[in-house]
Every structure is written in C-alpha cells, then in structure tokens.
C-alpha cells in the first residue's frame, strides 16, 4: 500500500534528495506563474489581462492538486492532467523566459495575438474541467458510496439502492468501498437479517463488484479474501461458484503459502467440494505453522471431524481450543451445523456449549436456531416453543429458514 501523502511517499521511495527535487519543481512552477502574471518587481509588464486570468486559473489548479496529494497519492489519470498543465504553463510563460532586453526591443514579437490568448483560456478551462471530471466527481461519488454503506447499517435495501445509483455515475469506484460493501453484505447474509431473495440479490451484486476489483488489482489480498467468502455464501444458491472459488483460492495459496487465513479459506472450499483429504492435509499444514494456536485446532479440525463424522474428537478439539483461549463461542455457524448431524446421545453435550454461546451473544439468531433444532430432536416441546417465540419477536424474517431446518429433523 501507499502512504496517503505524496510528499511522504516520495521521501520513503526516493529519499531526501528526491523530496528536495520534487519541492524544487513546484517552487519553479509557482515562481514562473507569479512572475508571468505580473506580481512583484521583476514581473513581466506586458502580460494581457486575459492571459493573467488564464494563468491565475492555472495557479489555482496546481494549488488544488497539491492540496489533494497531501491526503492521497498520484494516480495515472491525475498525473496525465498534471503534465498537460506543466506543458501549458511552459507554453504560456516561454516569452517570459526570453532575454528581457530583447523583449523591450521588439515587444510585438512577444505579445500574443487575440487568437493565442483565446487558445490559452480554452486550454486552461479544458484543464479545469478535466480535473473536475477525473478528481472531484469521483471523490463526490466515493463519499456518496460511503454514505450508502453507512445507510446499509440500518436500512440495507435503501443503502444498496444508493450504492447502485452511485455506480451508475461517470466515475470509477475505489476498491476499499467495494470491500466495505462486501463486509456489509456478508454480515447481513450470515446473520439472516435479509429475506432470501434480497440476500441472493445482494450476494450476487457484491460478487460482481469484487470481481471487478480482482480483474483490476489481482494482488489485493483483502478484497480477494472477501470474494472467497461471498463465493461460499452464494454456493447455497449456485454451486458453480465453488469452482471459481477453488481457482481463486489456489492462486492465493500459491502466492501466500504460509498465511493461515488463506489456507483456512482453501480448506473450507475443499470441504464444500467434498475433497476431505485435501482439506485434512491443509488443516495439518495450518497446525504445523503454529501448534499452540487455538484457532488452528478449532477452525479446521472441528470442521473436518464434522465432515468425517468423528464427533467425539470435535468435543475434544473444542475443549483444547478453550484451554488455548480461543473464542470458540463466536463460531455460531459451526454449532448450527453440529446439532443437525451429531447422534442424539451427544446432543446434551452440544447443548451445554450452545447455551453458553447464547448467554454470551443473547441476540444471536443462529444460537437460538441451534437450540430449537436440538430441543426438537430430543422431543422437548416447551423449550422448542420458547426458542421459536424468541426468534419470532427478535427477527421474524428468520422464521422461514427455521421452519426449513426443523422440517429436516425427524
């Protein structure tokens, strides 16, 4: 990544000499502007008012550019406009660089014609419009996109609508905005706070957005990790996304062979594809990276044992992860899957962990669903009705999904 300050970026990448050279360029630029506009004792006294106006506008452009790079860094689009401005400045001040004596001897040679003055004004106005189009409009749209993300926090449908309207404008969208969109969509989809159709639509839209970032910046790890999570979530509606997820995950594993989060994603995708052997190998590799890390034991082995039906080992890994102080109760999805698969005689052990998770996260719908499934499997009708009532009062949109889960229980 880059520091969001071009002066700091030049100092870090080129050293003090490079920074002094960069500052010297701007000193010369503003010296030429001040001299040619007609300010100061040594200024050029033969500059027409229209040229002065054009040069002042050009000075404002350079000043605004400098203010921008104090909180950002150079981009190709803005640098093209900047160099065009440098060329225009040289064209408009080249007479001022001529010998002063020669200038006094033949004033007519150096005084620009009306057509040249109009050309000066035209180019400066075009420069300002291009700067607005490339810098100011995208900046405004990015701010609107951030507002859309904020709105999504309390009204997801409205926020997504605003976000789409922003993207329909004449601008690019920054990768960090797309990543924030993915965060919001993943959060809503995992907590079942969206109707299924809206969830499917949001996941599909977020995937299409992050795929744009992948094509433009394939080495943006955070965005690619979010894209893998979106692929896994969307596989419920379209299993073909797992094939795309596998290809992307393999690229990341090849690029980052010792990053646990990358290896985790790869192993989870292998589990979803049914390749237990590949997932197990990756899980062991994760543990070998740091044997005393609770996350390594919890994240992979519990999921692998769930897929292979080794349920006793699951509880051993949960207890071992707790000893290593891993927050096992934040993994509500795992417990929801666990109670649907384990034998009835092990349900009581699972309920102990799930109740503890529900106490720590009292608004978690998934823990309540896990308890409801457990109570139905054990024939505990009163406790089952209590959980259904809680879900109805807290998040009624989750009831259809609960009914679907309960319909699978015999």
XYZ file of C-alpha atoms in Angstrom:
410
model
C 0.000 0.000 0.000
C 0.947 3.666 -0.268
C 1.040 6.400 2.380
C -1.827 8.787 1.682
C 0.557 11.696 1.310
C 2.602 12.158 -1.863
C 5.391 14.062 -0.093
C 5.810 11.185 2.370
C 5.619 8.675 -0.493
C 8.439 10.432 -2.385
C 10.536 10.734 0.778
C 10.173 6.999 1.510
C 10.764 5.805 -2.061
C 13.435 8.274 -3.284
C 14.922 9.696 -0.098
C 15.659 13.276 0.889
C 17.274 14.138 -2.446
C 14.155 13.042 -4.328
C 11.926 15.075 -2.000
C 14.081 18.192 -2.448
C 13.885 17.742 -6.231
C 10.101 17.360 -6.098
C 9.711 20.505 -3.994
C 12.100 22.380 -6.308
C 9.855 21.590 -9.302
C 6.896 23.188 -7.560
C 8.961 26.199 -6.475
C 9.913 26.822 -10.119
C 6.294 26.325 -11.259
C 4.893 28.922 -8.866
C 7.826 31.286 -9.475
C 7.018 31.271 -13.204
C 3.333 31.794 -12.511
C 3.899 34.748 -10.153
C 6.429 36.336 -12.478
C 4.300 35.970 -15.605
C 1.028 37.065 -14.022
C 2.611 40.422 -13.218
C 3.170 40.306 -9.458
C 6.451 41.515 -7.983
C 9.132 43.960 -9.101
C 10.698 41.621 -11.658
C 7.410 40.597 -13.254
C 6.654 40.776 -16.944
C 4.828 44.071 -17.554
C 3.432 43.124 -20.954
C 1.004 40.317 -19.988
C -2.547 40.919 -21.193
C -5.363 40.700 -18.608
C -6.859 37.634 -20.320
C -3.519 35.831 -20.061
C -3.285 36.878 -16.426
C -6.724 35.370 -15.788
C -5.747 32.126 -17.521
C -2.530 31.917 -15.505
C -4.395 32.573 -12.232
C -6.799 29.732 -13.042
C -3.795 27.538 -13.819
C -2.268 28.505 -10.445
C -5.500 27.523 -8.694
C -5.382 24.159 -10.463
C -1.809 23.487 -9.321
C -2.627 24.586 -5.770
C -5.695 22.298 -5.621
C -3.589 19.411 -6.946
C -1.013 19.951 -4.198
C -3.749 20.011 -1.556
C -5.134 16.758 -2.943
C -1.809 14.880 -2.833
C -1.319 15.865 0.810
C -4.065 13.352 1.646
C -3.645 10.980 -1.296
C -1.070 9.807 -3.834
C -0.564 10.280 -7.565
C -2.735 8.273 -9.929
C -2.155 7.806 -13.650
C -5.262 9.786 -14.623
C -4.424 12.822 -12.479
C -0.740 12.759 -13.498
C -1.692 12.963 -17.187
C -3.650 16.129 -16.439
C -0.786 17.467 -14.289
C 1.812 17.020 -17.036
C -0.552 18.611 -19.519
C -0.744 21.564 -17.120
C 3.061 21.749 -16.950
C 3.221 21.844 -20.739
C 0.580 24.551 -20.920
C 2.429 26.582 -18.280
C 5.670 26.391 -20.294
C 3.833 27.376 -23.465
C 2.279 30.410 -21.764
C 5.463 31.564 -19.993
C 8.139 30.858 -22.612
C 8.174 34.513 -23.625
C 8.830 35.454 -20.029
C 11.945 33.263 -20.121
C 13.356 35.209 -23.060
C 16.038 37.826 -22.654
C 14.447 40.893 -21.032
C 16.408 43.300 -23.239
C 15.184 41.573 -26.397
C 11.648 41.718 -25.066
C 11.857 45.529 -24.694
C 13.445 45.963 -28.111
C 10.721 44.154 -30.015
C 7.553 43.998 -27.992
C 5.393 42.969 -30.942
C 7.184 39.651 -31.406
C 6.438 38.525 -27.850
C 2.957 39.923 -27.362
C 0.445 37.102 -28.074
C -2.325 37.614 -30.582
C -6.011 37.574 -29.640
C -6.327 34.066 -31.088
C -3.428 32.874 -28.916
C -4.990 34.431 -25.833
C -8.270 32.676 -26.572
C -6.361 29.436 -27.054
C -4.723 29.933 -23.652
C -8.106 30.450 -21.983
C -9.641 27.491 -23.815
C -6.879 25.092 -22.741
C -6.980 26.240 -19.124
C -10.768 25.859 -18.948
C -10.455 22.402 -20.556
C -7.790 21.542 -17.990
C -10.039 22.569 -15.098
C -12.997 20.623 -16.494
C -10.835 17.528 -16.956
C -9.557 17.894 -13.395
C -13.127 18.131 -12.101
C -14.166 15.095 -14.128
C -11.213 12.934 -13.058
C -10.795 14.048 -9.441
C -13.753 15.938 -7.979
C -16.677 13.917 -9.395
C -15.159 10.541 -8.384
C -14.420 11.994 -4.944
C -18.051 13.059 -4.547
C -19.246 9.660 -5.730
C -16.937 7.866 -3.304
C -18.379 9.981 -0.482
C -21.878 9.045 -1.645
C -20.870 5.377 -1.713
C -19.567 5.633 1.865
C -22.903 7.169 2.849
C -24.641 4.228 1.175
C -22.549 1.803 3.244
C -23.498 3.708 6.422
C -27.184 3.675 5.490
C -26.933 -0.084 4.893
C -26.213 -0.486 8.586
C -29.845 0.292 9.464
C -31.639 0.017 6.093
C -29.862 -2.444 3.833
C -32.227 -2.142 0.852
C -32.005 1.646 0.808
C -28.216 1.574 1.182
C -27.825 -0.893 -1.684
C -30.056 1.272 -3.887
C -27.928 4.359 -3.170
C -24.763 2.386 -3.880
C -26.087 1.289 -7.271
C -27.059 4.844 -8.148
C -23.513 5.968 -7.358
C -22.003 3.324 -9.626
C -24.225 4.440 -12.498
C -22.377 7.805 -12.471
C -19.424 8.729 -14.659
C -16.717 7.601 -12.256
C -14.645 4.714 -11.040
C -15.180 3.098 -7.656
C -12.346 2.551 -5.193
C -11.537 -0.978 -4.065
C -11.906 -0.145 -0.368
C -15.529 0.898 -0.999
C -16.242 -2.413 -2.723
C -14.637 -4.268 0.190
C -16.827 -2.363 2.665
C -19.875 -3.302 0.593
C -18.804 -6.958 0.802
C -18.419 -6.634 4.606
C -21.980 -5.343 4.940
C -23.471 -7.975 2.626
C -21.609 -10.833 4.359
C -22.654 -9.576 7.784
C -26.326 -9.396 6.809
C -26.333 -12.723 4.981
C -24.621 -14.611 7.804
C -26.955 -13.199 10.452
C -30.076 -13.971 8.367
C -31.283 -10.382 8.567
C -32.393 -10.421 4.929
C -35.198 -12.220 3.096
C -33.773 -14.975 0.933
C -34.422 -13.218 -2.390
C -32.861 -9.995 -1.173
C -29.920 -11.939 0.273
C -29.326 -13.719 -3.036
C -29.524 -10.438 -4.943
C -27.118 -8.682 -2.546
C -24.579 -11.528 -2.632
C -24.666 -11.651 -6.437
C -24.193 -7.898 -6.670
C -21.309 -7.853 -4.173
C -19.604 -10.707 -6.069
C -19.853 -8.807 -9.354
C -18.339 -5.731 -7.683
C -15.379 -7.544 -6.127
C -14.720 -9.443 -9.356
C -14.141 -6.026 -10.957
C -11.517 -5.348 -8.295
C -9.948 -8.763 -8.890
C -9.537 -8.031 -12.592
C -8.004 -4.606 -11.891
C -5.933 -5.469 -8.806
C -5.389 -9.260 -8.564
C -2.914 -8.807 -5.697
C -5.361 -7.050 -3.376
C -5.488 -9.746 -0.688
C -8.258 -8.279 1.484
C -10.617 -7.981 -1.469
C -9.841 -11.495 -2.693
C -10.484 -12.962 0.767
C -13.863 -11.221 0.909
C -14.635 -12.546 -2.565
C -13.922 -16.110 -1.418
C -16.341 -15.656 1.496
C -19.002 -14.325 -0.885
C -18.471 -17.323 -3.186
C -19.004 -19.698 -0.262
C -22.147 -17.868 0.848
C -23.572 -17.790 -2.681
C -22.876 -21.511 -3.229
C -26.187 -22.138 -1.415
C -27.920 -20.681 -4.495
C -25.410 -21.605 -7.202
C -22.881 -24.366 -6.527
C -20.864 -23.435 -9.629
C -19.377 -20.517 -7.691
C -17.323 -23.086 -5.754
C -15.351 -23.835 -8.916
C -14.453 -20.141 -9.214
C -13.654 -20.089 -5.504
C -11.275 -23.058 -5.870
C -9.366 -21.376 -8.715
C -9.014 -18.123 -6.782
C -8.089 -19.904 -3.541
C -5.385 -21.928 -5.315
C -3.877 -18.707 -6.683
C -3.791 -17.218 -3.206
C -2.256 -20.368 -1.686
C 0.487 -20.324 -4.334
C 1.105 -16.644 -3.610
C 0.832 -16.803 0.196
C 1.756 -20.394 1.215
C 2.240 -19.526 4.915
C -0.784 -17.321 5.587
C -3.252 -19.114 7.861
C -6.295 -17.150 6.680
C -5.586 -18.094 3.058
C -5.053 -21.757 3.952
C -8.267 -21.707 6.016
C -10.303 -20.468 3.078
C -8.785 -23.064 0.768
C -9.534 -25.881 3.220
C -13.134 -24.724 3.738
C -13.697 -24.668 -0.023
C -12.240 -28.165 -0.318
C -14.678 -29.314 2.378
C -17.609 -27.794 0.493
C -16.431 -29.563 -2.666
C -16.229 -32.854 -0.745
C -12.453 -33.245 -1.012
C -11.894 -34.285 2.627
C -8.333 -35.489 2.023
C -7.178 -32.135 0.617
C -8.924 -30.287 3.460
C -7.273 -32.538 6.063
C -3.817 -32.011 4.554
C -4.341 -28.263 4.607
C -5.635 -28.400 8.182
C -2.496 -30.227 9.293
C -0.334 -27.664 7.495
C -2.118 -24.883 9.386
C -1.447 -26.599 12.733
C 2.209 -27.169 11.815
C 2.629 -23.408 11.288
C 1.775 -22.800 14.969
C 0.852 -25.908 17.051
C -0.097 -23.839 20.120
C -2.542 -21.628 18.299
C -6.108 -22.390 19.339
C -7.572 -21.045 16.129
C -5.665 -23.641 14.113
C -7.171 -26.520 16.086
C -10.656 -25.069 16.181
C -11.063 -23.693 12.711
C -10.042 -26.735 10.762
C -10.173 -29.930 12.781
C -13.668 -29.320 14.131
C -14.906 -28.807 10.590
C -13.006 -31.777 9.229
C -14.276 -34.038 12.007
C -17.796 -32.753 11.351
C -17.450 -33.773 7.702
C -15.970 -37.190 8.556
C -18.414 -37.938 11.402
C -15.747 -38.123 14.135
C -17.968 -36.350 16.665
C -16.133 -37.328 19.844
C -12.998 -35.679 18.518
C -14.994 -32.497 17.896
C -15.659 -32.036 21.602
C -12.020 -32.804 22.372
C -10.936 -30.061 19.982
C -13.456 -27.593 21.453
C -12.110 -28.193 24.952
C -8.499 -27.971 23.744
C -9.247 -24.705 21.922
C -10.796 -23.306 25.105
C -7.610 -24.164 27.004
C -5.675 -22.220 24.370
C -8.121 -19.320 24.969
C -9.640 -19.362 21.511
C -13.114 -17.692 21.448
C -14.998 -20.803 20.387
C -18.371 -19.219 21.128
C -18.040 -16.755 18.258
C -18.390 -19.648 15.799
C -22.186 -19.867 15.812
C -22.407 -21.320 12.281
C -20.457 -24.364 13.391
C -22.842 -25.179 16.237
C -25.836 -24.755 13.939
C -24.368 -27.383 11.624
C -23.271 -29.595 14.501
C -26.719 -30.133 16.063
C -28.136 -31.235 12.714
C -25.587 -34.019 12.283
C -24.467 -35.459 15.619
C -26.124 -38.586 17.073
C -28.963 -37.968 19.588
C -26.910 -39.288 22.510
C -24.367 -36.472 22.027
C -26.922 -33.642 21.807
C -26.827 -32.944 25.533
C -23.092 -32.197 25.353
C -23.637 -29.866 22.404
C -26.478 -28.031 24.192
C -24.105 -27.112 27.037
C -21.808 -25.236 24.624
C -24.716 -23.682 22.689
C -26.394 -22.352 25.842
C -23.123 -20.755 26.847
C -22.865 -19.141 23.406
C -26.453 -17.869 23.633
C -25.636 -16.266 27.004
C -22.585 -14.525 25.585
C -24.439 -13.449 22.424
C -28.078 -13.025 23.510
C -29.209 -11.584 20.156
C -27.712 -14.350 18.035
C -30.436 -15.961 15.929
C -28.231 -18.882 14.926
C -27.680 -19.995 18.508
C -31.460 -19.873 19.033
C -31.979 -21.916 15.895
C -29.396 -24.443 17.105
C -31.234 -24.765 20.433
C -34.603 -25.134 18.663
C -33.252 -27.946 16.472
C -31.698 -29.675 19.494
C -34.927 -29.489 21.503
C -36.989 -30.852 18.633
C -34.593 -33.763 18.181
C -34.830 -34.504 21.904
C -38.632 -34.092 21.955
C -38.571 -31.122 24.373
C -41.672 -29.255 23.090
C -41.848 -26.490 25.725
C -38.221 -25.476 25.232
C -38.692 -25.647 21.453
C -41.685 -23.257 21.591
C -39.691 -20.841 23.763
C -36.965 -20.597 21.114
C -39.496 -20.155 18.290
C -41.180 -17.362 20.260
C -37.824 -15.632 20.814
C -36.975 -15.766 17.095
C -40.465 -14.515 16.125
C -40.097 -11.493 18.423
C -36.474 -10.767 17.526
C -36.243 -11.456 13.802
C -39.430 -12.767 12.168
C -37.698 -12.880 8.754
C -35.651 -15.827 10.053
C -38.749 -17.983 10.734
C -38.952 -19.474 7.197
C -35.339 -20.605 7.487
C -36.003 -22.093 10.932
C -39.024 -23.961 9.567
C -36.807 -25.326 6.813
C -34.257 -26.530 9.382
C -36.918 -28.055 11.611
C -38.521 -29.775 8.620
C -35.342 -31.789 8.151
C -35.404 -33.054 11.745
C -37.001 -36.421 12.413
